[in-house]
Short mmCIF file of C-alpha atoms in Angstrom, two decimals:
data_model
loop_
_atom_site.label_atom_id
_atom_site.label_comp_id
_atom_site.label_asym_id
_atom_site.label_seq_id
_atom_site.Cartn_x
_atom_site.Cartn_y
_atom_site.Cartn_z
CA UNK I 1 -172.14 -116.93 -1.20
CA UNK I 2 -171.74 -114.22 1.57
CA UNK I 3 -171.52 -116.69 4.44
CA UNK I 4 -168.86 -118.61 2.62
CA UNK I 5 -166.75 -115.38 1.96
CA UNK I 6 -167.11 -114.38 5.41
CA UNK I 7 -165.78 -117.76 6.52
CA UNK I 8 -162.79 -117.56 4.35
CA UNK I 9 -161.91 -114.03 5.76
CA UNK I 10 -162.24 -115.29 9.24
CA UNK I 11 -159.96 -118.14 8.60
CA UNK I 12 -157.42 -115.88 7.01
CA UNK I 13 -157.49 -113.41 9.99
CA UNK I 14 -157.20 -116.18 12.64
CA UNK I 15 -154.25 -117.67 10.66
CA UNK I 16 -152.29 -114.36 10.61
CA UNK I 17 -153.19 -113.98 14.14
CA UNK I 18 -151.67 -117.55 15.04
CA UNK I 19 -148.40 -116.65 13.12
CA UNK I 20 -147.85 -113.21 14.80
CA UNK I 21 -146.66 -112.06 18.15
CA UNK I 22 -148.60 -108.95 18.96
CA UNK I 23 -147.08 -106.17 21.23
CA UNK I 24 -143.63 -105.97 22.78
CA UNK I 25 -142.16 -109.09 24.23
CA UNK I 26 -139.49 -109.23 26.94
CA UNK I 27 -136.27 -111.21 26.04
CA UNK I 28 -133.74 -112.29 28.71
CA UNK I 29 -130.35 -113.10 27.71
CA UNK I 30 -126.50 -113.43 28.96
CA UNK I 31 -123.39 -111.86 27.55
CA UNK I 32 -121.60 -114.61 25.68
CA UNK I 33 -119.45 -113.82 22.56
CA UNK I 34 -120.03 -113.96 19.64
CA UNK I 35 -123.75 -114.46 20.42
CA UNK I 36 -124.20 -111.35 22.46
CA UNK I 37 -121.71 -108.54 23.20
CA UNK I 38 -121.92 -104.96 24.16
CA UNK I 39 -122.11 -102.65 20.95
CA UNK I 40 -118.70 -100.97 21.07
CA UNK I 41 -119.49 -98.91 17.99
CA UNK I 42 -122.49 -97.00 19.46
CA UNK I 43 -121.82 -97.55 23.09
CA UNK I 44 -125.47 -98.54 23.56
CA UNK I 45 -127.33 -101.81 23.50
CA UNK I 46 -125.82 -105.04 22.18
CA UNK I 47 -124.71 -106.87 19.07
CA UNK I 48 -123.98 -110.36 17.96
CA UNK I 49 -125.58 -113.38 16.46
CA UNK I 50 -128.50 -113.42 18.88
CA UNK I 51 -129.44 -109.82 18.22
CA UNK I 52 -129.30 -110.39 14.27
CA UNK I 53 -131.51 -113.39 14.52
CA UNK I 54 -134.04 -111.64 16.95
CA UNK I 55 -134.06 -108.80 14.58
CA UNK I 56 -135.02 -111.04 11.60
CA UNK I 57 -137.68 -113.11 13.39
CA UNK I 58 -139.23 -109.77 14.81
CA UNK I 59 -139.45 -108.46 11.37
CA UNK I 60 -141.04 -111.66 9.91
CA UNK I 61 -143.43 -111.95 12.89
CA UNK I 62 -144.24 -108.21 13.29
CA UNK I 63 -143.34 -107.64 16.78
CA UNK I 64 -140.99 -105.59 18.98
CA UNK I 65 -138.81 -106.82 21.76
CA UNK I 66 -136.92 -105.43 24.89
CA UNK I 67 -133.61 -107.30 25.50
CA UNK I 68 -132.21 -107.45 29.12
CA UNK I 69 -129.41 -109.16 30.80
CA UNK I 70 -130.44 -111.88 33.19
CA UNK I 71 -130.20 -110.48 36.81
CA UNK I 72 -128.00 -113.14 38.31
CA UNK I 73 -125.71 -113.62 35.28
CA UNK I 74 -126.36 -117.30 35.10
CA UNK I 75 -127.72 -119.77 32.64
CA UNK I 76 -130.02 -121.51 34.81
CA UNK I 77 -129.65 -124.36 37.33
CA UNK I 78 -132.28 -126.08 39.54
CA UNK I 79 -132.26 -125.44 43.32
CA UNK I 80 -132.75 -128.25 45.73
CA UNK I 81 -136.20 -126.66 46.56
CA UNK I 82 -137.28 -127.15 42.93
CA UNK I 83 -137.00 -123.60 41.73
CA UNK I 84 -134.65 -122.43 39.09
CA UNK I 85 -132.17 -119.79 38.82
CA UNK I 86 -130.68 -117.60 35.74
CA UNK I 87 -132.60 -117.29 32.42
CA UNK I 88 -134.52 -120.58 32.84
CA UNK I 89 -135.93 -119.30 36.09
CA UNK I 90 -137.01 -115.99 34.66
CA UNK I 91 -138.82 -117.79 31.70
CA UNK I 92 -140.52 -120.25 34.09
CA UNK I 93 -141.61 -117.51 36.47
CA UNK I 94 -142.90 -115.45 33.54
CA UNK I 95 -140.46 -112.63 34.15
CA UNK I 96 -139.35 -112.99 30.50
CA UNK I 97 -141.20 -114.19 27.44
CA UNK I 98 -138.05 -115.75 25.68
CA UNK I 99 -134.61 -116.76 26.74
CA UNK I 100 -132.40 -115.83 23.78
CA UNK I 101 -128.95 -117.36 24.22
CA UNK I 102 -126.78 -120.30 23.12
CA UNK I 103 -128.85 -122.60 25.18
CA UNK I 104 -127.88 -126.26 24.81
CA UNK I 105 -130.94 -128.34 24.38
CA UNK I 106 -130.91 -130.65 27.49
CA UNK I 107 -133.58 -133.23 28.41
CA UNK I 108 -133.51 -132.10 32.11
CA UNK I 109 -134.56 -128.62 31.22
CA UNK I 110 -137.25 -129.53 28.45
CA UNK I 111 -139.55 -130.89 31.21
CA UNK I 112 -139.80 -127.22 32.51
CA UNK I 113 -139.47 -124.96 29.40
CA UNK I 114 -140.20 -125.29 25.71
CA UNK I 115 -137.38 -125.25 23.30
CA UNK I 116 -137.56 -123.78 19.78
CA UNK I 117 -136.04 -125.55 16.85
CA UNK I 118 -132.22 -125.39 17.00
CA UNK I 119 -130.97 -122.33 15.21
CA UNK I 120 -127.25 -123.49 15.24
CA UNK I 121 -125.29 -126.67 15.87
CA UNK I 122 -122.44 -126.74 18.20
CA UNK I 123 -119.61 -129.21 19.12
CA UNK I 124 -116.32 -129.35 20.66
CA UNK I 125 -113.48 -128.17 18.54
CA UNK I 126 -109.60 -127.74 19.04
CA UNK I 127 -108.34 -124.18 19.21
CA UNK I 128 -104.51 -124.20 18.35
CA UNK I 129 -101.84 -121.79 17.36
CA UNK I 130 -101.69 -121.00 13.66
CA UNK I 131 -98.23 -122.26 12.48
CA UNK I 132 -96.12 -120.05 10.24
CA UNK I 133 -96.37 -120.39 6.35
CA UNK I 134 -94.57 -123.58 5.66
CA UNK I 135 -93.50 -122.62 2.12
CA UNK I 136 -91.85 -119.44 3.38
CA UNK I 137 -89.80 -121.24 5.96
CA UNK I 138 -89.19 -124.50 4.20
CA UNK I 139 -89.11 -123.64 0.58
CA UNK I 140 -86.24 -126.14 -0.27
CA UNK I 141 -87.90 -128.94 1.66
CA UNK I 142 -90.93 -128.73 -0.55
CA UNK I 143 -89.06 -130.82 -3.21
CA UNK I 144 -88.89 -133.60 -0.53
CA UNK I 145 -92.76 -133.67 0.23
CA UNK I 146 -93.82 -136.11 -2.64
CA UNK I 147 -92.43 -138.90 -0.35
CA UNK I 148 -92.96 -139.24 3.33
CA UNK I 149 -90.06 -139.35 5.70
CA UNK I 150 -90.09 -143.15 5.97
CA UNK I 151 -90.20 -143.62 2.37
CA UNK I 152 -87.17 -141.56 1.87
CA UNK I 153 -85.35 -143.75 4.43
CA UNK I 154 -86.60 -146.84 2.60
CA UNK I 155 -85.11 -145.33 -0.58
CA UNK I 156 -81.71 -144.72 1.00
CA UNK I 157 -81.68 -148.20 2.39
CA UNK I 158 -82.41 -149.82 -0.93
CA UNK I 159 -79.72 -147.79 -2.78
CA UNK I 160 -77.22 -149.07 -0.15
CA UNK I 161 -78.45 -152.62 -0.58
CA UNK I 162 -78.32 -152.64 -4.46
CA UNK I 163 -74.88 -150.96 -4.40
CA UNK I 164 -73.52 -153.73 -2.01
CA UNK I 165 -75.24 -156.53 -4.26
CA UNK I 166 -73.63 -155.23 -7.43
CA UNK I 167 -70.13 -155.40 -5.78
CA UNK I 168 -70.80 -158.92 -4.37
CA UNK I 169 -71.93 -160.18 -7.95
CA UNK I 170 -68.98 -158.76 -9.62
CA UNK I 171 -66.56 -159.88 -7.10
CA UNK I 172 -67.91 -163.58 -6.72
CA UNK I 173 -69.68 -164.46 -9.98
CA UNK I 174 -67.43 -166.24 -12.31
CA UNK I 175 -69.26 -164.91 -15.24
CA UNK I 176 -68.95 -161.30 -14.45
CA UNK I 177 -66.10 -158.82 -15.04
CA UNK I 178 -65.38 -155.45 -13.36
CA UNK I 179 -66.09 -153.43 -16.44
CA UNK I 180 -69.72 -153.88 -15.54
CA UNK I 181 -69.40 -151.12 -12.87
CA UNK I 182 -66.06 -149.66 -13.87
CA UNK I 183 -67.22 -148.98 -17.47
CA UNK I 184 -63.77 -150.15 -19.00
CA UNK I 185 -61.47 -153.09 -19.02
CA UNK I 186 -59.44 -152.73 -15.92
CA UNK I 187 -57.76 -154.78 -13.08
CA UNK I 188 -59.66 -155.69 -10.01
CA UNK I 189 -59.96 -152.30 -8.06
CA UNK I 190 -59.54 -151.56 -4.52
CA UNK I 191 -62.50 -151.77 -2.10
CA UNK I 192 -63.10 -147.88 -2.01
CA UNK I 193 -62.92 -147.68 -5.75
CA UNK I 194 -65.30 -150.58 -6.26
CA UNK I 195 -67.82 -149.01 -3.81
CA UNK I 196 -67.74 -145.65 -5.42
CA UNK I 197 -67.98 -147.05 -8.94
CA UNK I 198 -70.97 -149.29 -8.00
CA UNK I 199 -72.69 -146.43 -6.38
CA UNK I 200 -72.22 -144.25 -9.35
CA UNK I 201 -73.53 -147.04 -11.61
CA UNK I 202 -76.66 -147.54 -9.39
CA UNK I 203 -77.37 -143.79 -9.39
CA UNK I 204 -76.94 -143.45 -12.99
CA UNK I 205 -79.50 -146.18 -13.59
CA UNK I 206 -81.84 -144.38 -11.07
CA UNK I 207 -81.64 -141.09 -13.06
CA UNK I 208 -82.40 -142.85 -16.35
CA UNK I 209 -78.90 -142.58 -17.73
CA UNK I 210 -77.41 -145.02 -20.21
CA UNK I 211 -75.33 -147.62 -18.57
CA UNK I 212 -71.92 -147.96 -19.98
CA UNK I 213 -71.76 -151.82 -19.82
CA UNK I 214 -74.34 -154.47 -19.35
CA UNK I 215 -74.17 -157.38 -17.04
CA UNK I 216 -73.06 -160.80 -18.39
CA UNK I 217 -74.05 -163.04 -15.58
CA UNK I 218 -77.64 -164.32 -14.86
CA UNK I 219 -77.39 -162.94 -11.36
CA UNK I 220 -76.30 -159.58 -12.57
CA UNK I 221 -79.03 -159.45 -15.28
CA UNK I 222 -81.84 -160.33 -12.75
CA UNK I 223 -80.78 -157.69 -10.24
CA UNK I 224 -80.28 -155.06 -12.89
CA UNK I 225 -83.78 -155.80 -14.36
CA UNK I 226 -85.34 -155.52 -10.79
CA UNK I 227 -83.41 -152.15 -10.21
CA UNK I 228 -84.64 -150.86 -13.60
CA UNK I 229 -88.22 -151.68 -12.81
CA UNK I 230 -87.92 -150.23 -9.33
CA UNK I 231 -86.34 -146.92 -10.49
CA UNK I 232 -89.02 -146.30 -13.20
CA UNK I 233 -91.84 -146.78 -10.69
CA UNK I 234 -90.00 -144.54 -8.14
CA UNK I 235 -89.36 -141.76 -10.58
CA UNK I 236 -92.90 -141.83 -12.08
CA UNK I 237 -94.48 -141.61 -8.45
CA UNK I 238 -92.09 -138.80 -7.59
CA UNK I 239 -92.61 -136.87 -10.83
CA UNK I 240 -96.53 -137.19 -10.69
CA UNK I 241 -96.79 -136.29 -7.02
CA UNK I 242 -94.38 -133.38 -7.29
CA UNK I 243 -96.37 -131.96 -10.39
CA UNK I 244 -99.58 -132.30 -8.56
CA UNK I 245 -98.17 -130.19 -5.65
CA UNK I 246 -96.96 -127.49 -7.97
CA UNK I 247 -100.28 -127.28 -9.56
CA UNK I 248 -102.56 -127.44 -6.57
CA UNK I 249 -100.82 -126.21 -3.39
CA UNK I 250 -101.99 -123.13 -1.75
CA UNK I 251 -99.56 -120.20 -1.04
CA UNK I 252 -100.18 -121.01 2.71
CA UNK I 253 -99.52 -124.67 3.41
CA UNK I 254 -99.30 -125.23 7.23
CA UNK I 255 -97.49 -127.67 9.24
CA UNK I 256 -99.48 -128.96 12.26
CA UNK I 257 -98.83 -131.95 14.74
CA UNK I 258 -102.53 -133.17 14.53
CA UNK I 259 -105.66 -132.39 12.62
CA UNK I 260 -108.38 -134.40 14.61
CA UNK I 261 -109.20 -135.52 18.07
CA UNK I 262 -107.84 -138.97 17.27
CA UNK I 263 -104.50 -137.60 16.31
CA UNK I 264 -104.46 -135.27 19.33
CA UNK I 265 -104.59 -138.16 21.72
CA UNK I 266 -101.86 -140.10 19.81
CA UNK I 267 -99.23 -137.50 20.35
CA UNK I 268 -97.40 -136.32 23.64
CA UNK I 269 -95.66 -133.13 22.25
CA UNK I 270 -98.58 -130.79 22.70
CA UNK I 271 -100.58 -130.57 25.93
CA UNK I 272 -104.40 -129.79 25.80
CA UNK I 273 -107.13 -128.93 28.26
CA UNK I 274 -110.38 -127.11 28.59
CA UNK I 275 -112.48 -124.85 30.94
CA UNK I 276 -112.25 -126.28 34.44
CA UNK I 277 -116.06 -125.58 35.22
CA UNK I 278 -117.57 -125.70 31.77
CA UNK I 279 -119.99 -128.41 30.16
CA UNK I 280 -117.12 -129.64 28.05
CA UNK I 281 -115.17 -130.77 31.19
CA UNK I 282 -118.35 -132.34 32.55
CA UNK I 283 -118.96 -134.21 29.34
CA UNK I 284 -115.59 -135.50 29.10
CA UNK I 285 -115.57 -136.69 32.77
CA UNK I 286 -118.90 -138.60 32.47
CA UNK I 287 -118.98 -139.80 28.84
CA UNK I 288 -118.54 -143.44 28.28
CA UNK I 289 -117.14 -142.90 24.69
CA UNK I 290 -113.60 -144.36 24.31
CA UNK I 291 -112.23 -141.14 22.71
CA UNK I 292 -113.76 -138.84 25.29
CA UNK I 293 -112.30 -141.08 28.02
CA UNK I 294 -108.75 -140.84 26.47
CA UNK I 295 -109.07 -137.10 26.15
CA UNK I 296 -110.13 -136.73 29.91
CA UNK I 297 -107.35 -139.00 30.93
CA UNK I 298 -104.66 -137.08 29.28
CA UNK I 299 -106.15 -133.63 30.49
CA UNK I 300 -106.02 -134.93 34.10
CA UNK I 301 -102.28 -135.76 33.93
CA UNK I 302 -101.62 -132.13 34.81
CA UNK I 303 -103.93 -129.72 36.75
CA UNK I 304 -102.45 -127.01 34.55
CA UNK I 305 -104.33 -128.14 31.60
CA UNK I 306 -107.68 -126.93 32.94
CA UNK I 307 -108.17 -123.17 32.55
CA UNK I 308 -110.27 -121.16 34.93
CA UNK I 309 -112.11 -119.43 32.02
CA UNK I 310 -112.57 -119.73 28.23
CA UNK I 311 -110.75 -116.36 27.86
CA UNK I 312 -107.77 -117.81 30.10
CA UNK I 313 -107.60 -120.95 27.93
CA UNK I 314 -107.39 -118.79 24.78
CA UNK I 315 -104.62 -116.57 26.25
CA UNK I 316 -102.62 -119.80 27.23
CA UNK I 317 -102.83 -120.97 23.67
CA UNK I 318 -101.36 -117.90 22.19
CA UNK I 319 -98.63 -117.75 25.01
CA UNK I 320 -97.58 -121.35 24.46
CA UNK I 321 -96.37 -120.87 20.97
CA UNK I 322 -97.74 -124.30 19.89
CA UNK I 323 -97.20 -126.21 23.10
CA UNK I 324 -100.76 -126.07 24.32
CA UNK I 325 -104.18 -126.56 22.47
CA UNK I 326 -107.63 -125.71 24.04
CA UNK I 327 -110.94 -127.58 23.68
CA UNK I 328 -113.87 -125.22 23.54
CA UNK I 329 -117.34 -124.82 21.83
CA UNK I 330 -117.14 -124.77 17.99
CA UNK I 331 -118.71 -121.37 17.41
CA UNK I 332 -116.61 -119.61 20.12
CA UNK I 333 -113.42 -121.34 18.57
CA UNK I 334 -114.32 -120.04 15.13
CA UNK I 335 -114.98 -116.63 16.44
CA UNK I 336 -111.70 -116.47 18.36
CA UNK I 337 -109.82 -117.74 15.16
CA UNK I 338 -111.47 -115.36 12.92
CA UNK I 339 -110.31 -112.03 14.61
CA UNK I 340 -107.07 -110.21 14.90
CA UNK I 341 -104.32 -110.93 15.28
CA UNK I 342 -105.33 -113.91 13.09
CA UNK I 343 -102.91 -116.16 15.00
CA UNK I 344 -105.29 -119.11 15.76
CA UNK I 345 -106.96 -121.88 13.84
CA UNK I 346 -109.64 -124.51 14.87
CA UNK I 347 -108.98 -128.11 14.06
CA UNK I 348 -111.05 -131.34 13.91
CA UNK I 349 -114.56 -132.30 13.20
CA UNK I 350 -117.09 -131.30 15.94
CA UNK I 351 -117.18 -133.69 18.92
CA UNK I 352 -120.37 -134.21 20.87
CA UNK I 353 -122.44 -132.19 18.33
CA UNK I 354 -125.43 -130.56 19.91
CA UNK I 355 -127.93 -127.80 19.00
CA UNK I 356 -128.44 -124.10 20.35
CA UNK I 357 -132.09 -123.05 20.83
CA UNK I 358 -134.18 -120.33 22.42
CA UNK I 359 -136.48 -121.17 25.31
CA UNK I 360 -140.12 -120.15 26.33
CA UNK I 361 -142.42 -120.93 29.15
CA UNK I 362 -144.08 -124.27 28.64
CA UNK I 363 -147.49 -122.77 28.50
CA UNK I 364 -146.63 -120.12 25.92
CA UNK I 365 -147.14 -120.26 22.08
CA UNK I 366 -144.40 -117.95 21.32
CA UNK I 367 -141.89 -120.84 20.69
CA UNK I 368 -144.32 -122.61 18.21
CA UNK I 369 -144.51 -119.22 16.14
CA UNK I 370 -140.80 -118.67 16.20
CA UNK I 371 -140.12 -122.38 15.23
CA UNK I 372 -141.50 -121.91 11.69
CA UNK I 373 -139.50 -118.73 11.21
CA UNK I 374 -136.27 -120.24 12.30
CA UNK I 375 -136.91 -123.11 9.92
CA UNK I 376 -137.49 -120.51 7.09
CA UNK I 377 -134.37 -118.73 7.85
CA UNK I 378 -132.26 -121.93 7.98
CA UNK I 379 -133.76 -122.93 4.57
CA UNK I 380 -133.02 -119.51 3.12
CA UNK I 381 -129.47 -119.52 4.60
CA UNK I 382 -130.17 -116.38 6.42
CA UNK I 383 -128.74 -117.81 9.79
CA UNK I 384 -125.75 -119.12 7.89
CA UNK I 385 -124.92 -115.68 6.56
CA UNK I 386 -125.44 -114.20 10.05
CA UNK I 387 -122.94 -116.65 11.47
CA UNK I 388 -120.31 -116.02 8.71
CA UNK I 389 -120.71 -112.22 9.31
CA UNK I 390 -119.52 -112.60 12.91
CA UNK I 391 -117.09 -115.46 12.45
CA UNK I 392 -114.98 -113.81 9.69
CA UNK I 393 -113.77 -110.75 11.32
CA UNK I 394 -110.74 -109.80 9.41
CA UNK I 395 -108.99 -113.08 8.97
CA UNK I 396 -109.06 -114.82 5.58
CA UNK I 397 -111.05 -117.97 6.30
CA UNK I 398 -109.52 -119.74 3.29
CA UNK I 399 -105.95 -119.56 4.43
CA UNK I 400 -105.82 -122.08 7.36
CA UNK I 401 -108.16 -120.45 9.85
CA UNK I 402 -110.08 -123.78 9.93
CA UNK I 403 -108.50 -127.14 9.25
CA UNK I 404 -110.59 -130.23 9.32
CA UNK I 405 -108.64 -132.49 6.96
CA UNK I 406 -107.21 -135.77 7.92
CA UNK I 407 -103.54 -135.80 8.42
CA UNK I 408 -100.84 -138.21 6.98
CA UNK I 409 -100.67 -141.76 8.40
CA UNK I 410 -99.24 -141.61 11.93
CA UNK I 411 -96.50 -144.31 11.16
CA UNK I 412 -95.08 -142.16 8.26
CA UNK I 413 -94.32 -139.30 10.46
CA UNK I 414 -91.94 -141.46 12.45
CA UNK I 415 -93.50 -139.90 15.53
CA UNK I 416 -92.10 -136.51 14.72
CA UNK I 417 -93.81 -133.17 15.21
CA UNK I 418 -95.26 -131.56 12.04
CA UNK I 419 -96.84 -133.00 8.84
CA UNK I 420 -98.37 -131.48 5.87
CA UNK I 421 -102.21 -131.06 5.82
CA UNK I 422 -102.94 -130.38 2.22
CA UNK I 423 -100.69 -132.81 0.45
CA UNK I 424 -100.88 -136.66 0.32
CA UNK I 425 -97.23 -137.88 0.02
CA UNK I 426 -96.35 -141.38 -1.12
CA UNK I 427 -96.03 -143.57 2.05
CA UNK I 428 -94.40 -146.88 2.69
CA UNK I 429 -97.94 -148.51 2.91
CA UNK I 430 -98.74 -147.24 -0.64
CA UNK I 431 -95.46 -148.21 -2.04
CA UNK I 432 -95.38 -151.91 -0.53
CA UNK I 433 -96.07 -153.60 -3.77
CA UNK I 434 -93.15 -151.94 -5.43
CA UNK I 435 -90.88 -152.71 -2.54
CA UNK I 436 -91.91 -156.37 -2.47
CA UNK I 437 -91.08 -156.71 -6.19
CA UNK I 438 -87.59 -155.27 -5.64
CA UNK I 439 -87.06 -157.65 -2.76
CA UNK I 440 -88.12 -160.51 -4.80
CA UNK I 441 -85.69 -159.45 -7.55
CA UNK I 442 -82.74 -159.22 -5.01
CA UNK I 443 -83.54 -162.63 -3.58
CA UNK I 444 -83.63 -164.31 -7.06
CA UNK I 445 -80.48 -162.68 -7.97
CA UNK I 446 -78.82 -163.99 -4.79
CA UNK I 447 -79.99 -167.40 -5.53
CA UNK I 448 -78.59 -167.06 -9.21
CA UNK I 449 -75.26 -165.99 -7.56
CA UNK I 450 -75.02 -168.94 -5.32
CA UNK I 451 -75.99 -171.35 -8.18
CA UNK I 452 -73.28 -169.82 -10.35
CA UNK I 453 -70.66 -170.19 -7.66
CA UNK I 454 -71.65 -173.73 -6.67
CA UNK I 455 -71.81 -175.01 -10.27
CA UNK I 456 -68.29 -173.76 -11.03
CA UNK I 457 -67.13 -175.25 -7.66
CA UNK I 458 -68.78 -178.59 -8.54
CA UNK I 459 -67.31 -178.97 -11.97
CA UNK I 460 -63.93 -177.92 -10.75
CA UNK I 461 -63.28 -175.69 -13.81
CA UNK I 462 -61.77 -172.22 -13.41
CA UNK I 463 -62.61 -169.76 -16.09
CA UNK I 464 -60.18 -166.91 -16.90
CA UNK I 465 -62.32 -163.71 -16.62
CA UNK I 466 -60.43 -162.01 -19.58
CA UNK I 467 -61.01 -164.95 -21.83
CA UNK I 468 -64.56 -165.50 -20.98
CA UNK I 469 -65.37 -161.82 -21.35
CA UNK I 470 -63.71 -161.65 -24.72
CA UNK I 471 -65.79 -164.80 -25.80
CA UNK I 472 -69.00 -162.92 -25.28
CA UNK I 473 -67.91 -160.05 -27.53
CA UNK I 474 -66.25 -162.36 -30.10
CA UNK I 475 -67.70 -165.89 -30.51
CA UNK I 476 -65.05 -166.86 -32.83
CA UNK I 477 -62.31 -166.76 -30.08
CA UNK I 478 -61.95 -169.82 -28.10
CA UNK I 479 -61.99 -169.74 -24.48
CA UNK I 480 -59.06 -171.20 -22.57
CA UNK I 481 -60.01 -173.55 -19.93
CA UNK I 482 -57.82 -175.03 -17.23
CA UNK I 483 -58.66 -177.96 -15.39
CA UNK I 484 -57.52 -177.90 -11.74
CA UNK I 485 -55.18 -180.85 -10.86
CA UNK I 486 -54.59 -181.84 -14.62
CA UNK I 487 -51.47 -183.45 -16.08
CA UNK I 488 -50.35 -180.13 -17.55
CA UNK I 489 -49.95 -178.77 -14.06
CA UNK I 490 -47.76 -181.79 -12.85
#
């Protein structure tokens, strides 16, 4: 029994020893906000995401660490003689135990160093000027947002077509009278008067007002039925979408010219670029992905699109007042947008998503121990809370600091700058079925009008409008009929 108990105790001691890092370890790092920055509050040491993660890992593994900046202030590149510079070189040469920084996991480095589990993902994001509150500057235009710009144009065109068709039917149909659009018995009006009367009749129908007179001809009845159906569907769509906007809209609705990388390359109003000597420029230049190629092609149109540093790119975004967007690492973009003066936003889903990790000497077991702790911290959302702590630095993240939604269909903006991000207006594409129904009704009404006119001409009968109209109201009254070229005319 005693040997078995001794064996269990020995296994427990060895397990604890394998999951702990004894003594003090040396950590090399590089200043890179928001991961590592000078502590301006105390004036000593550093602060940032890296410091908070290291503190939590040290607490869980029961070790202490010393944090120093890398001597040559570089990340690490391989020289022609095979040696390495920067943080990678210090880890390989055992000058440091860990390189703690936002190191991108790369296959070329993994042959010489050991990476930990990625503690955070990173991709390319779009940093852009935060537009002004749309509702504050366009309060009246909010009523127009249930329909897209193209949709309003189609409605205006439809209104003009239906008005003209009503005039044509009343003028040329032998079975129709002017009271249909005038609302009372009257002589044939002048052109301006008939146009205004027809327009008023069309608008009254669109507003669900009772028509003063009903059409008597087949062509008029077909066109009126098609217009009634069209009006009902238009009003129902407008009312339901406007109600949804009133009930769900946020007090801060922003107008942006693009919301994704795909929309960014489809427009020409806003120029964009990236850091000239960063890994983003290297990726866009060498990538075979079609979207990356299009981005790099547009960036190369003007050398001014490339900024010397990331800080210079952020300054250019602020100074451009919406005329320039900057492509940068996602965490850095969120950090820049999360602080005062709260005038920036990040757009688009991450492009070329990669992971950030720590690095150790390939012969060291330290990274194996840290791996387990990083996985635990990710499962417990500890790293997520650390990230949110440094990203939300005074700006309300729920009010447009980060927009990743898809924009409105590009065709429905008519190529104009600006489209609502949060609403989904009725577009021409969605309303195609209703437009086709109206078009079929208009075509059928035109066919009926031609048939009516041709039938009257073929029988050589001319009907008096007044007598015919009276016969509809009073069937007992006979209709006077005159035959062209009859004996009574001789």
